[in-house]
Short mmCIF file of C-alpha atoms and ligand atoms in Angstrom, two decimals:
data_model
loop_
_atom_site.label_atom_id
_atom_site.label_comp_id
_atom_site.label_asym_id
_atom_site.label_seq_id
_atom_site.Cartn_x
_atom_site.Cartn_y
_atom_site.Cartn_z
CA UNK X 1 85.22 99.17 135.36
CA UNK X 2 87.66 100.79 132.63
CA UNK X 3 88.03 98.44 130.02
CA UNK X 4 91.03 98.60 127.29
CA UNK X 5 89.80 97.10 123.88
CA UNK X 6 92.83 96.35 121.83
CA UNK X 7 92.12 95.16 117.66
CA UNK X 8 95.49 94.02 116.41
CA UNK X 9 96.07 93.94 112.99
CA UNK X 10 99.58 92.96 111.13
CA UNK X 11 100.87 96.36 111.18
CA UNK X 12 98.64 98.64 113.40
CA UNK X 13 96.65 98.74 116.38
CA UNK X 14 92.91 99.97 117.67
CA UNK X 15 92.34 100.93 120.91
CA UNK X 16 89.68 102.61 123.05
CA UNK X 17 89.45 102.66 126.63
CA UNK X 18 85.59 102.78 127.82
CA UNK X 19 84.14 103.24 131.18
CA UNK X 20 82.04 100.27 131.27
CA UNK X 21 79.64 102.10 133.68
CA UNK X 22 78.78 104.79 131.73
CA UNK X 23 79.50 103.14 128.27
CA UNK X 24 81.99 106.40 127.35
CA UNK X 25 84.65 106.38 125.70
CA UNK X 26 87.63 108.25 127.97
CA UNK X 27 90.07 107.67 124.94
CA UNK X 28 91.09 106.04 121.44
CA UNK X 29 93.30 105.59 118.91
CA UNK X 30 95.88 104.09 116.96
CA UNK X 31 99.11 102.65 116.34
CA UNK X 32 100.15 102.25 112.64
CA UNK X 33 103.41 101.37 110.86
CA UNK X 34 104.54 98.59 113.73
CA UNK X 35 107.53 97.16 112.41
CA UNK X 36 108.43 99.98 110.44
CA UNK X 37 108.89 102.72 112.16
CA UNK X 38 105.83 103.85 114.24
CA UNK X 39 103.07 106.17 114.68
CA UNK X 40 100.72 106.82 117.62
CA UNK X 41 97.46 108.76 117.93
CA UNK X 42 95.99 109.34 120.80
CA UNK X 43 92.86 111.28 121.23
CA UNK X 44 91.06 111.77 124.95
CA UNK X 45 87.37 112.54 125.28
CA UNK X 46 86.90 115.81 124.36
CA UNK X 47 90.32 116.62 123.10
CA UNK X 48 92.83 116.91 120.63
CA UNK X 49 94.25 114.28 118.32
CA UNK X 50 97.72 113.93 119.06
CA UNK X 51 100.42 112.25 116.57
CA UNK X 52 103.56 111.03 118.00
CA UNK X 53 105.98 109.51 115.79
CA UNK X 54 108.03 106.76 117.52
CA UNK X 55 109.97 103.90 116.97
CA UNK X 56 107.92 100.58 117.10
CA UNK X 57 109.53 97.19 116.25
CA UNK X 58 106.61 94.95 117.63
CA UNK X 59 103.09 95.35 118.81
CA UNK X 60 104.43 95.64 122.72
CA UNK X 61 106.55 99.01 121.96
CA UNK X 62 102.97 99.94 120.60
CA UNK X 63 101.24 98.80 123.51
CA UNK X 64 103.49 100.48 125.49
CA UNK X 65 103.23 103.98 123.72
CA UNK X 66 99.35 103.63 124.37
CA UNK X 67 99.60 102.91 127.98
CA UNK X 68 101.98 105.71 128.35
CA UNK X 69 99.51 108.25 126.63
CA UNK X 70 96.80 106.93 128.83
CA UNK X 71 98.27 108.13 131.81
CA UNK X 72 100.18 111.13 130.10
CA UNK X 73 100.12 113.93 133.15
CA UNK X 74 98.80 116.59 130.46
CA UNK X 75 96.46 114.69 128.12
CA UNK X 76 95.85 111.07 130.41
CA UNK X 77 92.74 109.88 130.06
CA UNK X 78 93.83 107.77 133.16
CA UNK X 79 95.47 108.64 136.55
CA UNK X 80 97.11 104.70 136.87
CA UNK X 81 96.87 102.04 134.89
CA UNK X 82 95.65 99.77 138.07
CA UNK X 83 92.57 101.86 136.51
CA UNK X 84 92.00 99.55 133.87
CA UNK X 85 89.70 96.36 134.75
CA UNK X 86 89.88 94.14 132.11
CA UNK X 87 91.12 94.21 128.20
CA UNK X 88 88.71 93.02 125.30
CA UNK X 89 90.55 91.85 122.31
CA UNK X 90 89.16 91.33 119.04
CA UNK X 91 89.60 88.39 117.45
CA UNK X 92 89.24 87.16 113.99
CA UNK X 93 88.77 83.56 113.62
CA UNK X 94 87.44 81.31 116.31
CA UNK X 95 86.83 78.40 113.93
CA UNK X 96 84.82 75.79 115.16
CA UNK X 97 85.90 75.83 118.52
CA UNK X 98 85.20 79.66 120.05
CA UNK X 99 80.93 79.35 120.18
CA UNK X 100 81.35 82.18 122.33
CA UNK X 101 84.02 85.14 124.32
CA UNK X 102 86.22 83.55 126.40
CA UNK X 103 88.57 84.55 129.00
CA UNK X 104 92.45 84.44 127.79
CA UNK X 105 94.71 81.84 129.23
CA UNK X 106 96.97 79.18 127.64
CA UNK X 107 94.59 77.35 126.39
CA UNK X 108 92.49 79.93 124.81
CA UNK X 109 96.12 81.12 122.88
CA UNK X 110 96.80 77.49 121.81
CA UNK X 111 93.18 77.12 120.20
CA UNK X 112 93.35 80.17 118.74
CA UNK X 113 96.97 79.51 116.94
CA UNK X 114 95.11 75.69 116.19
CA UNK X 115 92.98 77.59 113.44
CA UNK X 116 95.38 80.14 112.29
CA UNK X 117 95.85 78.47 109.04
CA UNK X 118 91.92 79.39 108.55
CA UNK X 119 92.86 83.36 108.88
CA UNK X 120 96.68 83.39 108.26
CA UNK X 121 97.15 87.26 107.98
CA UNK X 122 94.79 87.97 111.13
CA UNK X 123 95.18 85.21 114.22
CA UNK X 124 98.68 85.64 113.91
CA UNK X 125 98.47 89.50 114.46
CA UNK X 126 95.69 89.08 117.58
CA UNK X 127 97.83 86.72 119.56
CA UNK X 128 100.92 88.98 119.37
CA UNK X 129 98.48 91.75 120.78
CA UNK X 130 97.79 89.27 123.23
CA UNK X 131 101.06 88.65 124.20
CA UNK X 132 102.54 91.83 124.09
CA UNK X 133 99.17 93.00 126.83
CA UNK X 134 100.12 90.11 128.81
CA UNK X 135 103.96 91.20 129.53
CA UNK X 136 102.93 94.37 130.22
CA UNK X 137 99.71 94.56 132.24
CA UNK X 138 100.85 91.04 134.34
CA UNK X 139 97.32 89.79 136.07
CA UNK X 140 94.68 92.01 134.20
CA UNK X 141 92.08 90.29 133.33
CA UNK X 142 92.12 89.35 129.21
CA UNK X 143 89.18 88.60 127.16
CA UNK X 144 88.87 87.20 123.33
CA UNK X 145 85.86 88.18 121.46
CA UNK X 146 85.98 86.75 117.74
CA UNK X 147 84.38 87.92 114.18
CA UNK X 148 83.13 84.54 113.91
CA UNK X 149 81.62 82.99 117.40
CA UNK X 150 77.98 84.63 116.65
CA UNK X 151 77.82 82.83 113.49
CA UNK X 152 78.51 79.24 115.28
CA UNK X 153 74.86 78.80 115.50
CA UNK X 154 74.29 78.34 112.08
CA UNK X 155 72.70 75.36 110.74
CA UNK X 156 74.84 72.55 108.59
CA UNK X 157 72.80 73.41 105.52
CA UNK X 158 73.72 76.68 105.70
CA UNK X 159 77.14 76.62 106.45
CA UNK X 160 78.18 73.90 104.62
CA UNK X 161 79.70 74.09 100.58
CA UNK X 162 78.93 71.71 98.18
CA UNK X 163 81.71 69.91 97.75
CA UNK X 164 83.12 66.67 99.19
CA UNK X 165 82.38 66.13 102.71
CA UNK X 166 85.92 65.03 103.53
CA UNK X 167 87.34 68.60 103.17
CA UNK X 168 85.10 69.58 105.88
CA UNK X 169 86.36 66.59 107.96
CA UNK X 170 89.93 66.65 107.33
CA UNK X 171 90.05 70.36 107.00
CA UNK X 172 86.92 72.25 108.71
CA UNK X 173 86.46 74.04 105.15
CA UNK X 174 83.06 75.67 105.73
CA UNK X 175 81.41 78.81 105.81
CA UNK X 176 82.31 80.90 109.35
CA UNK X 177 81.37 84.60 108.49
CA UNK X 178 82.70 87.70 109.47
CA UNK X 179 81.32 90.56 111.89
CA UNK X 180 79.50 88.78 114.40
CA UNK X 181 80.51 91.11 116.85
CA UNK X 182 78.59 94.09 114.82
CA UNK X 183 75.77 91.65 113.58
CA UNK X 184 75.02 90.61 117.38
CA UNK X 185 75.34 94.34 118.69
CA UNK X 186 72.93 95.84 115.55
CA UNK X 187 70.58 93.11 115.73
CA UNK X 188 70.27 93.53 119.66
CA UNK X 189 69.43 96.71 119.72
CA UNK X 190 67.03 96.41 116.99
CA UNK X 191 64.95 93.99 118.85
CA UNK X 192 64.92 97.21 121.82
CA UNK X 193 64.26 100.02 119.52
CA UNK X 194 61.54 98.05 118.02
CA UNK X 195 60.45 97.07 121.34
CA UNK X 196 60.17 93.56 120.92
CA UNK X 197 61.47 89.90 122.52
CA UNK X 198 64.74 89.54 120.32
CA UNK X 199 63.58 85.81 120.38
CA UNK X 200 60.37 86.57 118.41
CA UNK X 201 61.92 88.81 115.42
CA UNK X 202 63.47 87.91 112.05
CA UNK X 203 65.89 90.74 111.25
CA UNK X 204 68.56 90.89 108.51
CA UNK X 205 71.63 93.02 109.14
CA UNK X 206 73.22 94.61 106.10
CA UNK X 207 76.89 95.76 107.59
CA UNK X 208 77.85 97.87 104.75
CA UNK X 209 81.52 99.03 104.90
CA UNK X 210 84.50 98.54 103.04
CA UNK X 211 84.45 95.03 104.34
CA UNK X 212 80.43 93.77 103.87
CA UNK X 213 78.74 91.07 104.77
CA UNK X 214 75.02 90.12 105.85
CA UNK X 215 73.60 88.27 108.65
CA UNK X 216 70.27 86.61 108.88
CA UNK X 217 69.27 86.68 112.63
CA UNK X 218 66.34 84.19 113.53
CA UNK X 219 64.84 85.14 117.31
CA UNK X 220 68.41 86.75 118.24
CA UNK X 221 70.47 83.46 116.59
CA UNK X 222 72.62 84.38 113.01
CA UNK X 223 71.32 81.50 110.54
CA UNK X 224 72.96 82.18 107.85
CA UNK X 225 75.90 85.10 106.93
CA UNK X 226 77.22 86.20 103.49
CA UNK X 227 80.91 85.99 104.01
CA UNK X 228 82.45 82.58 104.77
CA UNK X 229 85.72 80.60 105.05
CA UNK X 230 87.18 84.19 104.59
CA UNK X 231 85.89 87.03 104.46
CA UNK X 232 85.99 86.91 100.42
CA UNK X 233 82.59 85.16 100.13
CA UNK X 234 79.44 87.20 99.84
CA UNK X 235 79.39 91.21 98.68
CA UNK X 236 80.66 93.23 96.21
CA UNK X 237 83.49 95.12 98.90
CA UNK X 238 85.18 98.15 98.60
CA UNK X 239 88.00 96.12 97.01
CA UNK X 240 87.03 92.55 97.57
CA UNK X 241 85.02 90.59 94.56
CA UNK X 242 82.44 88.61 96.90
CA UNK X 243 81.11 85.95 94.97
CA UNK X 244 82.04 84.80 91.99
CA UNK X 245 82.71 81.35 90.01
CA UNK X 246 85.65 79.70 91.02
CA UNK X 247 86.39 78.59 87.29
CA UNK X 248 87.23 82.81 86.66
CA UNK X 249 90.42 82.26 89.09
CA UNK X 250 91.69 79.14 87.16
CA UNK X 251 90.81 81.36 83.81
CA UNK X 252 92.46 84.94 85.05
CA UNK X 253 95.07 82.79 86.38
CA UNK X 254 96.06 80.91 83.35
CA UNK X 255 95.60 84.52 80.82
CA UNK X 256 97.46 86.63 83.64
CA UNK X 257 100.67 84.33 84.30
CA UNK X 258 99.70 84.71 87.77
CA UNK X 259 99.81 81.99 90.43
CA UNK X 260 96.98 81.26 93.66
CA UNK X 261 98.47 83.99 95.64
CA UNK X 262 98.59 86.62 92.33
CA UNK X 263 94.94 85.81 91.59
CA UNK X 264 93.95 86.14 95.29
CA UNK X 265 95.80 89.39 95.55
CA UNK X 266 93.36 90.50 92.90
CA UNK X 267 90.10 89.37 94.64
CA UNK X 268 91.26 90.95 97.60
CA UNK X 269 92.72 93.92 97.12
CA UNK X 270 92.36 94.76 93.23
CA UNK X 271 88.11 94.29 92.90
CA UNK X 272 85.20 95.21 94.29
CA UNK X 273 83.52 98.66 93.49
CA UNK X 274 87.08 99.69 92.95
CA UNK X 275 88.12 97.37 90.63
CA UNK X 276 84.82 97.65 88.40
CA UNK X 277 84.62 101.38 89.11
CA UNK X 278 88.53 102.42 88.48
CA UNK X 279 87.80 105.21 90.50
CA UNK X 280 87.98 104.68 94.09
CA UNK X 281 86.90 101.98 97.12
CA UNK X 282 85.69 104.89 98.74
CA UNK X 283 81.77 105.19 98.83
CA UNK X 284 82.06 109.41 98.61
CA UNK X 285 84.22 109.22 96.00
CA UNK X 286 82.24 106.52 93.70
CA UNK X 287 78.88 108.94 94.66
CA UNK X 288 80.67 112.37 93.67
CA UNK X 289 82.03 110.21 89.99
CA UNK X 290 78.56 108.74 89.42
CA UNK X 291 77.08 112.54 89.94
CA UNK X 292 79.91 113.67 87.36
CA UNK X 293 78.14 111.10 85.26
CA UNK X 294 81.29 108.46 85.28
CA UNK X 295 79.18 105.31 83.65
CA UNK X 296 81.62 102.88 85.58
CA UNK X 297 81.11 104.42 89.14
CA UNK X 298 77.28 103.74 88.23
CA UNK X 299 77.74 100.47 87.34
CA UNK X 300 80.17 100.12 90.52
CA UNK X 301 76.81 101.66 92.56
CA UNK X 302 74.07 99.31 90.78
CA UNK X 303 75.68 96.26 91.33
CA UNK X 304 76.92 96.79 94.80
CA UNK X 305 72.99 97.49 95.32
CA UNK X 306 71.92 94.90 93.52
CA UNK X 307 73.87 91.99 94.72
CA UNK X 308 73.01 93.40 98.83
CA UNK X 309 69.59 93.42 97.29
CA UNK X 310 69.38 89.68 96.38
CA UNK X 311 71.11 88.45 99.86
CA UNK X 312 68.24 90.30 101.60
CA UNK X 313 65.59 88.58 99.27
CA UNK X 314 67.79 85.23 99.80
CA UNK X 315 67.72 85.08 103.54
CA UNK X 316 63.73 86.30 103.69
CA UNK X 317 63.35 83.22 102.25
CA UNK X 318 65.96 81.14 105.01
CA UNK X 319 63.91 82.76 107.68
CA UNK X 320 60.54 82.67 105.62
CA UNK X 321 59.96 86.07 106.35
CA UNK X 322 61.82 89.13 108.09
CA UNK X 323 60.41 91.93 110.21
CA UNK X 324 63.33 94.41 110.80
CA UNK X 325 66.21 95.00 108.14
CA UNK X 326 68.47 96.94 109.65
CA UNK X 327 71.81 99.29 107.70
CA UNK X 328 75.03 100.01 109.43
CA UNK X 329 78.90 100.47 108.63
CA UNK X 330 80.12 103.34 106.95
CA UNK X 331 77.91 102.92 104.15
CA UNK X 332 74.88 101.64 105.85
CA UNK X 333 75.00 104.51 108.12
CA UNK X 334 75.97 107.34 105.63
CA UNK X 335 74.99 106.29 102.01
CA UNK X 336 71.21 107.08 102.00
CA UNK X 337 71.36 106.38 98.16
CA UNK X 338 72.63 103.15 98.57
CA UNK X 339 69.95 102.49 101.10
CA UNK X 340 67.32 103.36 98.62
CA UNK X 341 68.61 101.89 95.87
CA UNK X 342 68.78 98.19 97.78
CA UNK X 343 65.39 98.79 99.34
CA UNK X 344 63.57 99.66 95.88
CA UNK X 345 64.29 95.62 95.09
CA UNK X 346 62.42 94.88 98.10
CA UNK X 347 59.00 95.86 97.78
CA UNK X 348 57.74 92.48 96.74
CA UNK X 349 58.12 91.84 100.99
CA UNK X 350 55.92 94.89 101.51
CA UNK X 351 59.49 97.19 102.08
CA UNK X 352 58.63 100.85 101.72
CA UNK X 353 60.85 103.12 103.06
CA UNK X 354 60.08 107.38 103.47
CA UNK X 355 62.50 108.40 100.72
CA UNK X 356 62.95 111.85 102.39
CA UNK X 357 63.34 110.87 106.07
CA UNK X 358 66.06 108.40 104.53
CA UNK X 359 67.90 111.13 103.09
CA UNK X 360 68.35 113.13 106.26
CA UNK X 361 70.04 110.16 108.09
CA UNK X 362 73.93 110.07 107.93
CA UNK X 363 75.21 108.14 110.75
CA UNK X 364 72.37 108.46 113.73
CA UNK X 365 69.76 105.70 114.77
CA UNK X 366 66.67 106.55 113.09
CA UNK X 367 63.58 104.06 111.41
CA UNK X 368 63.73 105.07 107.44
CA UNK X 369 60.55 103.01 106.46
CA UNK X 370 56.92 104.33 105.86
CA UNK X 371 54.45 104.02 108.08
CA UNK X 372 52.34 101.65 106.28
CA UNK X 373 55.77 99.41 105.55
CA UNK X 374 55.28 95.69 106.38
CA UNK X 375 58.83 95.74 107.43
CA UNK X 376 60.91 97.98 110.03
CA UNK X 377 63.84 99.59 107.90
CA UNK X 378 66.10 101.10 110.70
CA UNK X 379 69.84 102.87 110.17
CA UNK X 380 71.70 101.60 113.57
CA UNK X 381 75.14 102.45 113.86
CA UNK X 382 76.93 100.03 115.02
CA UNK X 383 79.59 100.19 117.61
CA UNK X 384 82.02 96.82 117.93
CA UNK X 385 84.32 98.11 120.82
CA UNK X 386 81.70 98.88 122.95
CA UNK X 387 80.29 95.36 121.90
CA UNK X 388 83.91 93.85 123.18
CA UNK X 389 83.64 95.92 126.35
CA UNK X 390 80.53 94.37 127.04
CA UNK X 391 81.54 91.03 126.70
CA UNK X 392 84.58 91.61 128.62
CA UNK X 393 82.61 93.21 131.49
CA UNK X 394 80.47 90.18 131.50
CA UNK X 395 83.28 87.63 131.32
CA UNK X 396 85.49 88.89 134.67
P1 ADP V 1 85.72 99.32 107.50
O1 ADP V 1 85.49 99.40 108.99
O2 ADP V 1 85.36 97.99 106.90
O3 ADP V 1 87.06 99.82 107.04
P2 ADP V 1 83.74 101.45 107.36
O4 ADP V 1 82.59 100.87 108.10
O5 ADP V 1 84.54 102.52 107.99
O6 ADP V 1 84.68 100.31 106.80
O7 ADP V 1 83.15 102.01 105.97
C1 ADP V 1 83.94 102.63 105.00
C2 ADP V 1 83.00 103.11 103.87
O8 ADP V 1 81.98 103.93 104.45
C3 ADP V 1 83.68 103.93 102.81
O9 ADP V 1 83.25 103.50 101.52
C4 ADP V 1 83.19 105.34 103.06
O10 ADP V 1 83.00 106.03 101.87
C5 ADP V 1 81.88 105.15 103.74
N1 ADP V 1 81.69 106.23 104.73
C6 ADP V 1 82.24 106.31 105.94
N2 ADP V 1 81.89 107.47 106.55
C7 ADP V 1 81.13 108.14 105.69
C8 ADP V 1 80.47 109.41 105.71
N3 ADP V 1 80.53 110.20 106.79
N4 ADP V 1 79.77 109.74 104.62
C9 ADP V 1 79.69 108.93 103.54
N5 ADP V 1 80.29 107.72 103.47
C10 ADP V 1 81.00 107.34 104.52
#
């Protein structure tokens, strides 16, 4: 089956087409600037990127461009769109109620818009995907497949904050996490590289990109997850603060003039390595500074390290032990400095990892630790359409 995957966002839109038989990808790209004036790029296996600027007012324009461009006489990946099987759309927050994928129908839109208030600039964005893929490929299958369903199987202790119960009664404030799509997919094929019963390994998943978050996966189950109501909570980010005491946005607030959406802005979109750094979000960029000997893109580096560092150590201890950690995302799959720098916390859990084999790997499944290492140390890139596909294969 040819399956579309479709990731929505507020202004643009993913897509990849993948032949769920072969798991290749026949074509992707992007839509950007929906709503104000439009962009498409299309590139088909093998081929050319092509840019086509053209008006978009609302996601199904852009859906429409990308259906066009798949069966484009020239450049089609696609002879007919009765080609395509199924579509997978990601989807950010399934709250409490999405434990899992679920096929798309009324009910799955309503329960989805029921915890939009939980991931205002996202849910909003999938649905109109949704919607816009409904009106124009009438009886295709549709499948959801959220950020947040892996992490459903968390225990209360974990997911629960530490403030009055009542909040999480009247308002389902908790921790939900972020990435489960990758975190599943990375720690899955960990358990088959290493050859092992996913149900009898303790792996941690460090999914280092600009967004980063970790996952503690207990026989195949997350048990705990760094990011949490939002996707705030947790890591140093390219631009996002992770952590930090909640007193500091009552105190920047108040010195700043700013109000809860100013100081938010700043978490968000004015932190991070970027923020501390002042040079860039960008992982390449903050290396090439620190190399120039720029003392803030160091610091940027150390602490990024050292804060992934302590989550690892942190969720060792939730699992009482670990046998695989595992790196992917941009950074996890391309940083190998990064990689050594977190791992050279870790030696007190018998971590060794073969410095030089670790700097040779930039994006390719390989095992970085020594032989005599206590743990597996693995780079797996992770792929979350394919993920989707899967899912959506599995659901019609
Ligand atoms: P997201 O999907 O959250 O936007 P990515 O997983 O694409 O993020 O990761 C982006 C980060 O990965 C950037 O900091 C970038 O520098 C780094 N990165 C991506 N590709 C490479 C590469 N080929 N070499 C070095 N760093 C890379």
């Amino acid at each position: 089956m040819k399956v579309l995957v479709i990731n929505c966002g507020s202004s643009s839109l993913k897509y990849q087409v993948i032949d769920s038989e072969t798991e290749q990808v026949l074509a992707k790209g992007l839509c950007e600037r929906i709503g104000i004036d439009g962009r498409l790029k299309y590139t088909p296996a093998g081929g050319e990127t092509e840019v086509t600027d053209a008006p978009m007012p609302t996601h199904k324009e852009a859906v429409q461009m990308v259906l066009d461009a798949l069966v484009n006489e020239k450049t089609g990946a696609l002879s007919n769109l009765s080609e395509i099987g199924a579509v997978g759309h990601r989807v950010v927050h399934g709250g409490e109620r999405f434990t899992k994928s679920a096929v798309i129908d009324d009910e799955f839109i309503a329960g989805v818009e029921a915890v939009s208030d939980l991931a205002p600039l996202h849910n909003p964005a999938n649905i109109i995907g949704i919607r816009a893929c409904q009106a124009l490929m009438p009886g295709v299958p549709q499948v959801g497949v959220f950020d947040t369903a892996f992490h459903q199987t968390m225990p209360q202790k974990a997911y629960m904050y530490g403030v009055d119960y009542k909040y999480y009664e009247d308002y389902q404030v908790r921790k939900y996490g972020f990435h489960g799509t990758s975190h599943s997919f990375v720690s899955k094929r960990a358990a088959e590289i290493v050859g092992k019963p996913l149900e009898s390994l303790k792996t941690i998943v460090c999914h280092l990109g600009n967004g980063a978050s970790i996952c503690a996966v207990d026989g195949g189950k997350s048990v705990d997850t760094s990011m949490g109501l939002s996707p705030l909570e947790g890591l140093i980010m390219g631009t996002r603060s992770g952590d930090i005491d909640p007193s500091a946005v009552e105190y920047i607030a108040n010195k700043e003039g700013l109000d809860f959406a100013g100081v938010m802005n700043v978490l968000n979109k004015k932190s991070g390595v970027e923020g501390i750094s002042g040079v860039s979000s960008d992982f390449r960029d903050l290396c090439a500074a620190a190399d120039e000997g720029n003392e803030r893109a160091k610091l940027a580096l150390a602490m990024f390290s050292y804060r992934v560092a302590k989550y690892v150590g942190s969720y060792a201890a939730a699992m009482n032990g670990v046998d695989v950690i595992a790196f992917t995302a941009g950074i996890g799959e391309n940083t190998p400095s990064v990689r050594a720098d977190v791992c050279s916390y870790l030696k007190f859990l018998g971590v060794e990892i073969n410095e030089e084999l670790n700097k040779e790997v930039h994006g390719d499944e390989k095992k970085i630790s020594a032989g005599d290492s206590k743990v597996l140390v693995y780079v797996i890139p992770t792929n979350e359409e394919l993920a989707i596909a899967r899912e959506t294969v599995a659901l019609v």
